[in-house]
GROMACS .gro file of C-alpha atoms in nm:
model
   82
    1UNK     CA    1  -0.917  -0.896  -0.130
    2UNK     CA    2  -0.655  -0.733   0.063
    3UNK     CA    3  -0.531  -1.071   0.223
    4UNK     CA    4  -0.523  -1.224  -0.137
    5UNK     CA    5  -0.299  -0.898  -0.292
    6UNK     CA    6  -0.107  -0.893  -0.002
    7UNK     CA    7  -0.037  -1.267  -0.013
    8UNK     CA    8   0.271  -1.251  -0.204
    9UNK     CA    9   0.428  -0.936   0.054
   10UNK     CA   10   0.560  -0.992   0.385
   11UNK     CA   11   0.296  -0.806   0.560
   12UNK     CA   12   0.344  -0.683   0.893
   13UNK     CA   13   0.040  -0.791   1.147
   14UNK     CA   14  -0.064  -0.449   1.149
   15UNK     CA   15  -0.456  -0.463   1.122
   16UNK     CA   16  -0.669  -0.298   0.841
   17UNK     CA   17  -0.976  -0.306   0.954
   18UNK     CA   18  -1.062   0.076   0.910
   19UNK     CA   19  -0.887   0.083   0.574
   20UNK     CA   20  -1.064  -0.195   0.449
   21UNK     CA   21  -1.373   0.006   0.598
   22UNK     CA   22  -1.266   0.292   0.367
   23UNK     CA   23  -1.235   0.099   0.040
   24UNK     CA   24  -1.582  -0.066   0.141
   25UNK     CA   25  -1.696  -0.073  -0.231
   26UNK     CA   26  -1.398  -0.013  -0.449
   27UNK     CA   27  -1.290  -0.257  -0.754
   28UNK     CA   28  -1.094  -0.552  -0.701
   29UNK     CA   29  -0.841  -0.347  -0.902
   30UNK     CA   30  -0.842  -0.085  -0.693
   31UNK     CA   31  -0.718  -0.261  -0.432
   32UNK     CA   32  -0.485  -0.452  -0.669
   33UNK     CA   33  -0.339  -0.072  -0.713
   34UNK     CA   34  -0.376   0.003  -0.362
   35UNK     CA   35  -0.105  -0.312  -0.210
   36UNK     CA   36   0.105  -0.281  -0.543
   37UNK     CA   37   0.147   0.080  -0.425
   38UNK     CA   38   0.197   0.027  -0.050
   39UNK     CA   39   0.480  -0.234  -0.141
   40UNK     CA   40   0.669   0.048  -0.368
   41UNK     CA   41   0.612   0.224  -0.061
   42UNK     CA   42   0.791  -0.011   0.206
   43UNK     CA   43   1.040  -0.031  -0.104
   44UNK     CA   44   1.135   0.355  -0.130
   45UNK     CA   45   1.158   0.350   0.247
   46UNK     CA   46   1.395   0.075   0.272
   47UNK     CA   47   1.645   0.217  -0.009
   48UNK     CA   48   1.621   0.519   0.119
   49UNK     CA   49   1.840   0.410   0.403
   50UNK     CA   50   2.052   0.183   0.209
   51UNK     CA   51   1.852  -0.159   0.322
   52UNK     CA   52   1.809  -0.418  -0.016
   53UNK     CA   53   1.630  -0.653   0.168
   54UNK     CA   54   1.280  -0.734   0.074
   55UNK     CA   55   1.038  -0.441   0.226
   56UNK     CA   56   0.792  -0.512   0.482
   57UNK     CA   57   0.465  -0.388   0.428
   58UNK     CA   58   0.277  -0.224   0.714
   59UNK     CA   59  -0.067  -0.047   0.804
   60UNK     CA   60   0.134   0.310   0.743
   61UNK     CA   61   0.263   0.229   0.400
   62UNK     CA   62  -0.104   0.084   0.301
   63UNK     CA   63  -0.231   0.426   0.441
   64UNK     CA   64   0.024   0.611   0.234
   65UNK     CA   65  -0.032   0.475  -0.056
   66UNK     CA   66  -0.393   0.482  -0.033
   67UNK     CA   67  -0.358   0.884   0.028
   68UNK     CA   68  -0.157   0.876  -0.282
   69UNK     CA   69  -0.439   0.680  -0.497
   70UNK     CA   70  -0.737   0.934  -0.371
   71UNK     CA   71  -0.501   1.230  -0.426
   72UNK     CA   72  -0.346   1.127  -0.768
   73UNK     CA   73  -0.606   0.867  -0.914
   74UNK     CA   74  -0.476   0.468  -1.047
   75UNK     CA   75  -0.281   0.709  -1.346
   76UNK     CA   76  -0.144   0.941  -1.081
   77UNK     CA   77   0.232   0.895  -0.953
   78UNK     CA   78   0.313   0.545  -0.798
   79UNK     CA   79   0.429   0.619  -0.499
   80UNK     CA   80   0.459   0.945  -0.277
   81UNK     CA   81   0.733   1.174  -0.403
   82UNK     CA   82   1.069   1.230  -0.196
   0.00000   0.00000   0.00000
């Protein structure tokens, strides 16, 4: 699943083996939530220091974001806060 959400993101190489260990059993939507987050991530990061270019998504955003779902649910904020 996370190679098909993450198809459309420039993902960087980083491998996800133990995260895709951790959402061993999660919905398909879940992880949906889970990349869609991790690119607003890579997305906050990059305007916060001024860079428009298209973000690119790695291992530490995808970790971030997944904190953020287990701390603040799918109707919880949709990214970290500043």
């Amino acid at each position: 699943l996370f190679e098909l959400y993450l198809r459309g993101a420039s993902f960087c190489g980083d491998n996800l083996t133990d995260v895709v260990a951790a959402t061993n059993g999660v919905t398909a939507s879940f992880i949906k939530e889970l990349v869609r987050r991790a690119v607003l991530v890579a997305a906050r990061e990059r305007a916060d220091i001024g860079d428009a270019t298209a973000p690119e998504v790695t291992r530490v955003h995808v970790e971030t974001a997944f904190e953020d779902l287990l701390h603040h649910g799918v109707a919880g904020p949709a990214v970290v806060p500043r």
